[in-house]
Amino acid sequence: MTKIVHVLNGPNLNLLGKRQPEIYGHETLGDVEKLCAETARSLGLVSQFYQSNLEGEIVEQIHAARDTAAGIVINPAAYTHTSVAILDALHAFDGPVIEVHISNVHKRESFRHHSYVSLRADAVIAGCGVQGYALGLQRLATLLQA
């Protein structure tokens, strides 16, 4: 049976390719979705891709993943640094969680150095551009085989 993984994206990621391309690159969210679908397929997985600018909607997606997903790859974007609600939702999910950031958050403003999500994540990938999503899916596949 094919395993489903949820790829969740937080606020402003809908502006990829337009917003600060010097930090986030020129790829669009559509490009990321295509990359995730292709990578997942090559790993024997199926990706379900989602983006929201609203914290509660991301929490709802994590709750839905409890019934349908083997694992989660999440780029919580700005909610990384602020959302205890997303952390709590992830704590209620039993499968592996991989945290992804397009930019190297540790080379940016100091407030970006703290992540609530990292307290639950099984791995954190930062600074690899959108390739981080593919790396996250690869790591998730490895964890699901263990």
GROMACS .gro file of N, CA and C in nm:
model
  438
    1MET      N    1   0.084  -0.119   0.000
    1MET     CA    2   0.000   0.000   0.000
    1MET      C    3   0.088   0.125   0.000
    2THR      N    4   0.058   0.218  -0.086
    2THR     CA    5   0.135   0.341  -0.098
    2THR      C    6   0.111   0.430   0.024
    3LYS      N    7   0.220   0.483   0.077
    3LYS     CA    8   0.210   0.571   0.193
    3LYS      C    9   0.191   0.715   0.147
    4ILE      N   10   0.101   0.784   0.215
    4ILE     CA   11   0.073   0.925   0.186
    4ILE      C   12   0.152   1.012   0.282
    5VAL      N   13   0.214   1.116   0.229
    5VAL     CA   14   0.282   1.215   0.312
    5VAL      C   15   0.221   1.351   0.283
    6HIS      N   16   0.203   1.428   0.388
    6HIS     CA   17   0.151   1.563   0.372
    6HIS      C   18   0.268   1.661   0.369
    7VAL      N   19   0.266   1.749   0.272
    7VAL     CA   20   0.365   1.856   0.261
    7VAL      C   21   0.291   1.986   0.290
    8LEU      N   22   0.319   2.044   0.406
    8LEU     CA   23   0.244   2.161   0.453
    8LEU      C   24   0.332   2.286   0.448
    9ASN      N   25   0.272   2.395   0.406
    9ASN     CA   26   0.344   2.521   0.388
    9ASN      C   27   0.270   2.635   0.455
   10GLY      N   28   0.346   2.719   0.524
   10GLY     CA   29   0.289   2.830   0.598
   10GLY      C   30   0.279   2.959   0.520
   11PRO      N   31   0.265   3.069   0.593
   11PRO     CA   32   0.232   3.198   0.534
   11PRO      C   33   0.340   3.252   0.441
   12ASN      N   34   0.292   3.319   0.339
   12ASN     CA   35   0.370   3.390   0.238
   12ASN      C   36   0.441   3.299   0.139
   13LEU      N   37   0.435   3.168   0.159
   13LEU     CA   38   0.500   3.079   0.064
   13LEU      C   39   0.425   3.075  -0.069
   14ASN      N   40   0.300   3.121  -0.070
   14ASN     CA   41   0.228   3.137  -0.195
   14ASN      C   42   0.294   3.244  -0.284
   15LEU      N   43   0.383   3.325  -0.227
   15LEU     CA   44   0.451   3.431  -0.303
   15LEU      C   45   0.590   3.390  -0.350
   16LEU      N   46   0.625   3.261  -0.334
   16LEU     CA   47   0.757   3.216  -0.380
   16LEU      C   48   0.779   3.255  -0.526
   17GLY      N   49   0.899   3.297  -0.556
   17GLY     CA   50   0.933   3.340  -0.691
   17GLY      C   51   0.912   3.489  -0.712
   18LYS      N   52   0.831   3.550  -0.627
   18LYS     CA   53   0.803   3.693  -0.636
   18LYS      C   54   0.856   3.769  -0.516
   19ARG      N   55   0.851   3.706  -0.400
   19ARG     CA   56   0.888   3.772  -0.274
   19ARG      C   57   1.035   3.741  -0.242
   20GLN      N   58   1.115   3.844  -0.233
   20GLN     CA   59   1.256   3.835  -0.195
   20GLN      C   60   1.328   3.718  -0.263
   21PRO      N   61   1.335   3.719  -0.396
   21PRO     CA   62   1.401   3.608  -0.466
   21PRO      C   63   1.549   3.594  -0.430
   22GLU      N   64   1.609   3.699  -0.380
   22GLU     CA   65   1.749   3.690  -0.337
   22GLU      C   66   1.763   3.600  -0.214
   23ILE      N   67   1.655   3.580  -0.140
   23ILE     CA   68   1.656   3.492  -0.023
   23ILE      C   69   1.592   3.357  -0.057
   24TYR      N   70   1.476   3.362  -0.125
   24TYR     CA   71   1.396   3.242  -0.145
   24TYR      C   72   1.406   3.181  -0.284
   25GLY      N   73   1.477   3.247  -0.375
   25GLY     CA   74   1.493   3.194  -0.509
   25GLY      C   75   1.381   3.233  -0.603
   26HIS      N   76   1.387   3.180  -0.723
   26HIS     CA   77   1.292   3.216  -0.828
   26HIS      C   78   1.186   3.108  -0.852
   27GLU      N   79   1.200   2.992  -0.787
   27GLU     CA   80   1.101   2.887  -0.804
   27GLU      C   81   0.970   2.930  -0.737
   28THR      N   82   0.860   2.887  -0.797
   28THR     CA   83   0.728   2.919  -0.744
   28THR      C   84   0.680   2.804  -0.655
   29LEU      N   85   0.572   2.828  -0.583
   29LEU     CA   86   0.514   2.722  -0.502
   29LEU      C   87   0.466   2.607  -0.592
   30GLY      N   88   0.421   2.640  -0.711
   30GLY     CA   89   0.384   2.536  -0.807
   30GLY      C   90   0.504   2.449  -0.844
   31ASP      N   91   0.619   2.511  -0.859
   31ASP     CA   92   0.742   2.434  -0.886
   31ASP      C   93   0.774   2.342  -0.769
   32VAL      N   94   0.756   2.390  -0.647
   32VAL     CA   95   0.782   2.310  -0.528
   32VAL      C   96   0.684   2.192  -0.522
   33GLU      N   97   0.559   2.219  -0.553
   33GLU     CA   98   0.459   2.111  -0.551
   33GLU      C   99   0.495   2.003  -0.652
   34LYS      N  100   0.537   2.044  -0.771
   34LYS     CA  101   0.578   1.948  -0.874
   34LYS      C  102   0.700   1.868  -0.828
   35LEU      N  103   0.799   1.935  -0.770
   35LEU     CA  104   0.918   1.868  -0.718
   35LEU      C  105   0.880   1.765  -0.612
   36CYS      N  106   0.790   1.803  -0.523
   36CYS     CA  107   0.748   1.712  -0.416
   36CYS      C  108   0.674   1.591  -0.473
   37ALA      N  109   0.587   1.613  -0.569
   37ALA     CA  110   0.512   1.502  -0.629
   37ALA      C  111   0.607   1.405  -0.698
   38GLU      N  112   0.702   1.458  -0.774
   38GLU     CA  113   0.798   1.373  -0.846
   38GLU      C  114   0.889   1.299  -0.749
   39THR      N  115   0.939   1.369  -0.647
   39THR     CA  116   1.027   1.306  -0.549
   39THR      C  117   0.953   1.198  -0.472
   40ALA      N  118   0.833   1.229  -0.426
   40ALA     CA  119   0.754   1.131  -0.353
   40ALA      C  120   0.730   1.007  -0.438
   41ARG      N  121   0.690   1.027  -0.562
   41ARG     CA  122   0.663   0.915  -0.652
   41ARG      C  123   0.787   0.827  -0.667
   42SER      N  124   0.904   0.890  -0.682
   42SER     CA  125   1.028   0.812  -0.698
   42SER      C  126   1.063   0.731  -0.574
   43LEU      N  127   1.008   0.772  -0.460
   43LEU     CA  128   1.033   0.704  -0.332
   43LEU      C  129   0.920   0.607  -0.295
   44GLY      N  130   0.823   0.593  -0.384
   44GLY     CA  131   0.710   0.505  -0.356
   44GLY      C  132   0.607   0.566  -0.263
   45LEU      N  133   0.606   0.699  -0.257
   45LEU     CA  134   0.513   0.772  -0.172
   45LEU      C  135   0.417   0.854  -0.257
   46VAL      N  136   0.313   0.904  -0.195
   46VAL     CA  137   0.221   1.000  -0.259
   46VAL      C  138   0.220   1.124  -0.172
   47SER      N  139   0.243   1.239  -0.233
   47SER     CA  140   0.241   1.363  -0.155
   47SER      C  141   0.108   1.436  -0.171
   48GLN      N  142   0.060   1.489  -0.061
   48GLN     CA  143  -0.055   1.579  -0.061
   48GLN      C  144  -0.002   1.714  -0.017
   49PHE      N  145  -0.015   1.812  -0.103
   49PHE     CA  146   0.049   1.943  -0.088
   49PHE      C  147  -0.054   2.044  -0.043
   50TYR      N  148  -0.016   2.131   0.051
   50TYR     CA  149  -0.109   2.230   0.105
   50TYR      C  150  -0.033   2.354   0.150
   51GLN      N  151  -0.092   2.469   0.128
   51GLN     CA  152  -0.036   2.597   0.175
   51GLN      C  153  -0.148   2.681   0.231
   52SER      N  154  -0.120   2.750   0.342
   52SER     CA  155  -0.215   2.845   0.397
   52SER      C  156  -0.141   2.957   0.468
   53ASN      N  157  -0.200   3.073   0.463
   53ASN     CA  158  -0.151   3.188   0.538
   53ASN      C  159  -0.212   3.193   0.678
   54LEU      N  160  -0.301   3.098   0.708
   54LEU     CA  161  -0.375   3.100   0.834
   54LEU      C  162  -0.331   2.986   0.926
   55GLU      N  163  -0.289   3.021   1.045
   55GLU     CA  164  -0.238   2.924   1.141
   55GLU      C  165  -0.338   2.813   1.170
   56GLY      N  166  -0.463   2.848   1.193
   56GLY     CA  167  -0.565   2.748   1.225
   56GLY      C  168  -0.587   2.648   1.113
   57GLU      N  169  -0.575   2.691   0.989
   57GLU     CA  170  -0.591   2.599   0.877
   57GLU      C  171  -0.475   2.499   0.872
   58ILE      N  172  -0.356   2.544   0.907
   58ILE     CA  173  -0.242   2.452   0.912
   58ILE      C  174  -0.262   2.351   1.024
   59VAL      N  175  -0.310   2.396   1.138
   59VAL     CA  176  -0.341   2.305   1.248
   59VAL      C  177  -0.444   2.202   1.203
   60GLU      N  178  -0.548   2.245   1.132
   60GLU     CA  179  -0.650   2.153   1.081
   60GLU      C  180  -0.590   2.050   0.986
   61GLN      N  181  -0.496   2.092   0.903
   61GLN     CA  182  -0.431   1.998   0.811
   61GLN      C  183  -0.348   1.894   0.887
   62ILE      N  184  -0.283   1.937   0.994
   62ILE     CA  185  -0.207   1.843   1.077
   62ILE      C  186  -0.302   1.744   1.143
   63HIS      N  187  -0.415   1.792   1.191
   63HIS     CA  188  -0.515   1.703   1.250
   63HIS      C  189  -0.563   1.602   1.146
   64ALA      N  190  -0.591   1.647   1.025
   64ALA     CA  191  -0.637   1.557   0.918
   64ALA      C  192  -0.530   1.453   0.886
   65ALA      N  193  -0.405   1.491   0.894
   65ALA     CA  194  -0.294   1.400   0.864
   65ALA      C  195  -0.292   1.282   0.961
   66ARG      N  196  -0.346   1.300   1.080
   66ARG     CA  197  -0.348   1.190   1.178
   66ARG      C  198  -0.418   1.067   1.123
   67ASP      N  199  -0.518   1.088   1.038
   67ASP     CA  200  -0.598   0.977   0.985
   67ASP      C  201  -0.551   0.930   0.849
   68THR      N  202  -0.470   1.009   0.779
   68THR     CA  203  -0.441   0.975   0.640
   68THR      C  204  -0.293   0.967   0.606
   69ALA      N  205  -0.206   1.027   0.685
   69ALA     CA  206  -0.066   1.041   0.645
   69ALA      C  207   0.028   0.954   0.728
   70ALA      N  208   0.130   0.903   0.660
   70ALA     CA  209   0.235   0.830   0.728
   70ALA      C  210   0.339   0.925   0.786
   71GLY      N  211   0.351   1.045   0.727
   71GLY     CA  212   0.448   1.143   0.773
   71GLY      C  213   0.414   1.282   0.722
   72ILE      N  214   0.484   1.381   0.777
   72ILE     CA  215   0.462   1.521   0.740
   72ILE      C  216   0.596   1.587   0.711
   73VAL      N  217   0.601   1.659   0.601
   73VAL     CA  218   0.708   1.755   0.574
   73VAL      C  219   0.643   1.892   0.589
   74ILE      N  220   0.700   1.977   0.672
   74ILE     CA  221   0.637   2.106   0.698
   74ILE      C  222   0.737   2.220   0.690
   75ASN      N  223   0.700   2.322   0.615
   75ASN     CA  224   0.770   2.450   0.617
   75ASN      C  225   0.671   2.548   0.679
   76PRO      N  226   0.680   2.567   0.810
   76PRO     CA  227   0.583   2.653   0.877
   76PRO      C  228   0.606   2.802   0.853
   77ALA      N  229   0.714   2.836   0.784
   77ALA     CA  230   0.746   2.975   0.753
   77ALA      C  231   0.749   3.057   0.883
   78ALA      N  232   0.687   3.172   0.884
   78ALA     CA  233   0.694   3.260   1.002
   78ALA      C  234   0.635   3.196   1.128
   79TYR      N  235   0.543   3.100   1.111
   79TYR     CA  236   0.485   3.034   1.228
   79TYR      C  237   0.588   2.946   1.300
   80THR      N  238   0.699   2.918   1.235
   80THR     CA  239   0.809   2.844   1.298
   80THR      C  240   0.844   2.905   1.433
   81HIS      N  241   0.849   3.037   1.436
   81HIS     CA  242   0.904   3.112   1.548
   81HIS      C  243   0.799   3.155   1.650
   82THR      N  244   0.671   3.126   1.618
   82THR     CA  245   0.565   3.181   1.703
   82THR      C  246   0.456   3.083   1.744
   83SER      N  247   0.443   2.970   1.675
   83SER     CA  248   0.321   2.892   1.691
   83SER      C  249   0.334   2.771   1.783
   84VAL      N  250   0.285   2.789   1.904
   84VAL     CA  251   0.271   2.677   1.997
   84VAL      C  252   0.155   2.589   1.950
   85ALA      N  253   0.056   2.648   1.883
   85ALA     CA  254  -0.058   2.570   1.834
   85ALA      C  255  -0.013   2.467   1.730
   86ILE      N  256   0.075   2.506   1.640
   86ILE     CA  257   0.126   2.410   1.541
   86ILE      C  258   0.211   2.305   1.610
   87LEU      N  259   0.294   2.344   1.705
   87LEU     CA  260   0.373   2.248   1.781
   87LEU      C  261   0.282   2.147   1.850
   88ASP      N  262   0.179   2.195   1.918
   88ASP     CA  263   0.088   2.104   1.988
   88ASP      C  264   0.019   2.008   1.892
   89ALA      N  265  -0.022   2.058   1.775
   89ALA     CA  266  -0.085   1.972   1.675
   89ALA      C  267   0.014   1.865   1.628
   90LEU      N  268   0.138   1.904   1.606
   90LEU     CA  269   0.239   1.807   1.563
   90LEU      C  270   0.265   1.703   1.671
   91HIS      N  271   0.259   1.742   1.797
   91HIS     CA  272   0.275   1.646   1.906
   91HIS      C  273   0.163   1.541   1.906
   92ALA      N  274   0.048   1.575   1.850
   92ALA     CA  275  -0.064   1.482   1.844
   92ALA      C  276  -0.057   1.391   1.721
   93PHE      N  277   0.044   1.409   1.636
   93PHE     CA  278   0.064   1.327   1.517
   93PHE      C  279   0.170   1.222   1.548
   94ASP      N  280   0.141   1.098   1.515
   94ASP     CA  281   0.230   0.988   1.554
   94ASP      C  282   0.345   0.961   1.457
   95GLY      N  283   0.334   1.001   1.333
   95GLY     CA  284   0.437   0.970   1.234
   95GLY      C  285   0.554   1.067   1.240
   96PRO      N  286   0.656   1.042   1.157
   96PRO     CA  287   0.771   1.132   1.152
   96PRO      C  288   0.735   1.268   1.093
   97VAL      N  289   0.807   1.369   1.140
   97VAL     CA  290   0.788   1.507   1.095
   97VAL      C  291   0.924   1.563   1.055
   98ILE      N  292   0.931   1.620   0.936
   98ILE     CA  293   1.052   1.683   0.887
   98ILE      C  294   1.023   1.832   0.868
   99GLU      N  295   1.102   1.915   0.931
   99GLU     CA  296   1.090   2.062   0.920
   99GLU      C  297   1.184   2.110   0.809
  100VAL      N  298   1.131   2.192   0.720
  100VAL     CA  299   1.209   2.243   0.606
  100VAL      C  300   1.201   2.395   0.603
  101HIS      N  301   1.316   2.455   0.574
  101HIS     CA  302   1.323   2.600   0.549
  101HIS      C  303   1.406   2.623   0.425
  102ILE      N  304   1.357   2.706   0.336
  102ILE     CA  305   1.426   2.735   0.211
  102ILE      C  306   1.555   2.810   0.238
  103SER      N  307   1.548   2.910   0.323
  103SER     CA  308   1.667   2.990   0.355
  103SER      C  309   1.738   2.931   0.476
  104ASN      N  310   1.861   2.973   0.496
  104ASN     CA  311   1.934   2.934   0.616
  104ASN      C  312   1.893   3.031   0.726
  105VAL      N  313   1.798   2.989   0.806
  105VAL     CA  314   1.743   3.076   0.910
  105VAL      C  315   1.848   3.120   1.011
  106HIS      N  316   1.957   3.045   1.023
  106HIS     CA  317   2.061   3.077   1.120
  106HIS      C  318   2.154   3.188   1.073
  107LYS      N  319   2.144   3.227   0.947
  107LYS     CA  320   2.220   3.340   0.894
  107LYS      C  321   2.134   3.465   0.883
  108ARG      N  322   2.014   3.459   0.939
  108ARG     CA  323   1.919   3.569   0.928
  108ARG      C  324   1.898   3.634   1.064
  109GLU      N  325   1.792   3.710   1.078
  109GLU     CA  326   1.764   3.783   1.202
  109GLU      C  327   1.757   3.686   1.319
  110SER      N  328   1.796   3.734   1.437
  110SER     CA  329   1.805   3.647   1.554
  110SER      C  330   1.671   3.585   1.592
  111PHE      N  331   1.559   3.654   1.569
  111PHE     CA  332   1.430   3.595   1.606
  111PHE      C  333   1.400   3.470   1.524
  112ARG      N  334   1.465   3.454   1.409
  112ARG     CA  335   1.443   3.335   1.326
  112ARG      C  336   1.524   3.215   1.372
  113HIS      N  337   1.610   3.233   1.471
  113HIS     CA  338   1.696   3.124   1.517
  113HIS      C  339   1.621   3.025   1.607
  114HIS      N  340   1.506   3.065   1.659
  114HIS     CA  341   1.428   2.975   1.745
  114HIS      C  342   1.313   2.915   1.668
  115SER      N  343   1.295   2.785   1.684
  115SER     CA  344   1.184   2.716   1.619
  115SER      C  345   1.107   2.634   1.722
  116TYR      N  346   0.978   2.660   1.733
  116TYR     CA  347   0.893   2.575   1.815
  116TYR      C  348   0.879   2.438   1.749
  117VAL      N  349   0.867   2.437   1.617
  117VAL     CA  350   0.846   2.313   1.544
  117VAL      C  351   0.962   2.215   1.562
  118SER      N  352   1.082   2.267   1.577
  118SER     CA  353   1.200   2.181   1.595
  118SER      C  354   1.190   2.096   1.721
  119LEU      N  355   1.110   2.139   1.817
  119LEU     CA  356   1.092   2.061   1.939
  119LEU      C  357   1.022   1.928   1.911
  120ARG      N  358   0.953   1.919   1.796
  120ARG     CA  359   0.884   1.794   1.757
  120ARG      C  360   0.948   1.728   1.635
  121ALA      N  361   1.015   1.803   1.552
  121ALA     CA  362   1.066   1.751   1.425
  121ALA      C  363   1.170   1.642   1.446
  122ASP      N  364   1.165   1.542   1.360
  122ASP     CA  365   1.263   1.435   1.360
  122ASP      C  366   1.389   1.475   1.284
  123ALA      N  367   1.379   1.578   1.202
  123ALA     CA  368   1.494   1.634   1.130
  123ALA      C  369   1.457   1.775   1.087
  124VAL      N  370   1.560   1.858   1.071
  124VAL     CA  371   1.542   1.996   1.025
  124VAL      C  372   1.637   2.018   0.908
  125ILE      N  373   1.582   2.069   0.798
  125ILE     CA  374   1.663   2.098   0.680
  125ILE      C  375   1.646   2.246   0.650
  126ALA      N  376   1.757   2.318   0.645
  126ALA     CA  377   1.751   2.463   0.622
  126ALA      C  378   1.864   2.506   0.530
  127GLY      N  379   1.832   2.603   0.444
  127GLY     CA  380   1.936   2.665   0.362
  127GLY      C  381   1.968   2.591   0.234
  128CYS      N  382   1.887   2.496   0.195
  128CYS     CA  383   1.911   2.419   0.072
  128CYS      C  384   1.821   2.463  -0.042
  129GLY      N  385   1.756   2.578  -0.027
  129GLY     CA  386   1.660   2.621  -0.128
  129GLY      C  387   1.543   2.524  -0.132
  130VAL      N  388   1.472   2.522  -0.245
  130VAL     CA  389   1.358   2.433  -0.254
  130VAL      C  390   1.401   2.287  -0.260
  131GLN      N  391   1.528   2.260  -0.287
  131GLN     CA  392   1.580   2.123  -0.283
  131GLN      C  393   1.560   2.063  -0.143
  132GLY      N  394   1.549   2.147  -0.042
  132GLY     CA  395   1.525   2.100   0.094
  132GLY      C  396   1.399   2.015   0.105
  133TYR      N  397   1.299   2.045   0.023
  133TYR     CA  398   1.177   1.964   0.024
  133TYR      C  399   1.206   1.822  -0.023
  134ALA      N  400   1.284   1.810  -0.130
  134ALA     CA  401   1.321   1.676  -0.180
  134ALA      C  402   1.404   1.602  -0.075
  135LEU      N  403   1.497   1.673  -0.013
  135LEU     CA  404   1.577   1.611   0.093
  135LEU      C  405   1.489   1.568   0.209
  136GLY      N  406   1.391   1.651   0.243
  136GLY     CA  407   1.299   1.618   0.351
  136GLY      C  408   1.217   1.493   0.319
  137LEU      N  409   1.172   1.482   0.196
  137LEU     CA  410   1.097   1.363   0.156
  137LEU      C  411   1.185   1.239   0.157
  138GLN      N  412   1.310   1.254   0.116
  138GLN     CA  413   1.403   1.141   0.119
  138GLN      C  414   1.424   1.093   0.263
  139ARG      N  415   1.445   1.187   0.354
  139ARG     CA  416   1.463   1.151   0.495
  139ARG      C  417   1.337   1.087   0.551
  140LEU      N  418   1.223   1.142   0.515
  140LEU     CA  419   1.096   1.087   0.562
  140LEU      C  420   1.081   0.942   0.514
  141ALA      N  421   1.114   0.917   0.388
  141ALA     CA  422   1.104   0.780   0.333
  141ALA      C  423   1.194   0.685   0.411
  142THR      N  424   1.313   0.731   0.446
  142THR     CA  425   1.405   0.649   0.524
  142THR      C  426   1.346   0.618   0.661
  143LEU      N  427   1.290   0.717   0.727
  143LEU     CA  428   1.230   0.695   0.859
  143LEU      C  429   1.110   0.602   0.852
  144LEU      N  430   1.035   0.611   0.744
  144LEU     CA  431   0.916   0.525   0.730
  144LEU      C  432   0.955   0.380   0.704
  145GLN      N  433   1.074   0.357   0.653
  145GLN     CA  434   1.122   0.220   0.630
  145GLN      C  435   1.177   0.156   0.756
  146ALA      N  436   1.215   0.238   0.851
  146ALA     CA  437   1.281   0.186   0.974
  146ALA      C  438   1.186   0.109   1.061
   0.00000   0.00000   0.00000
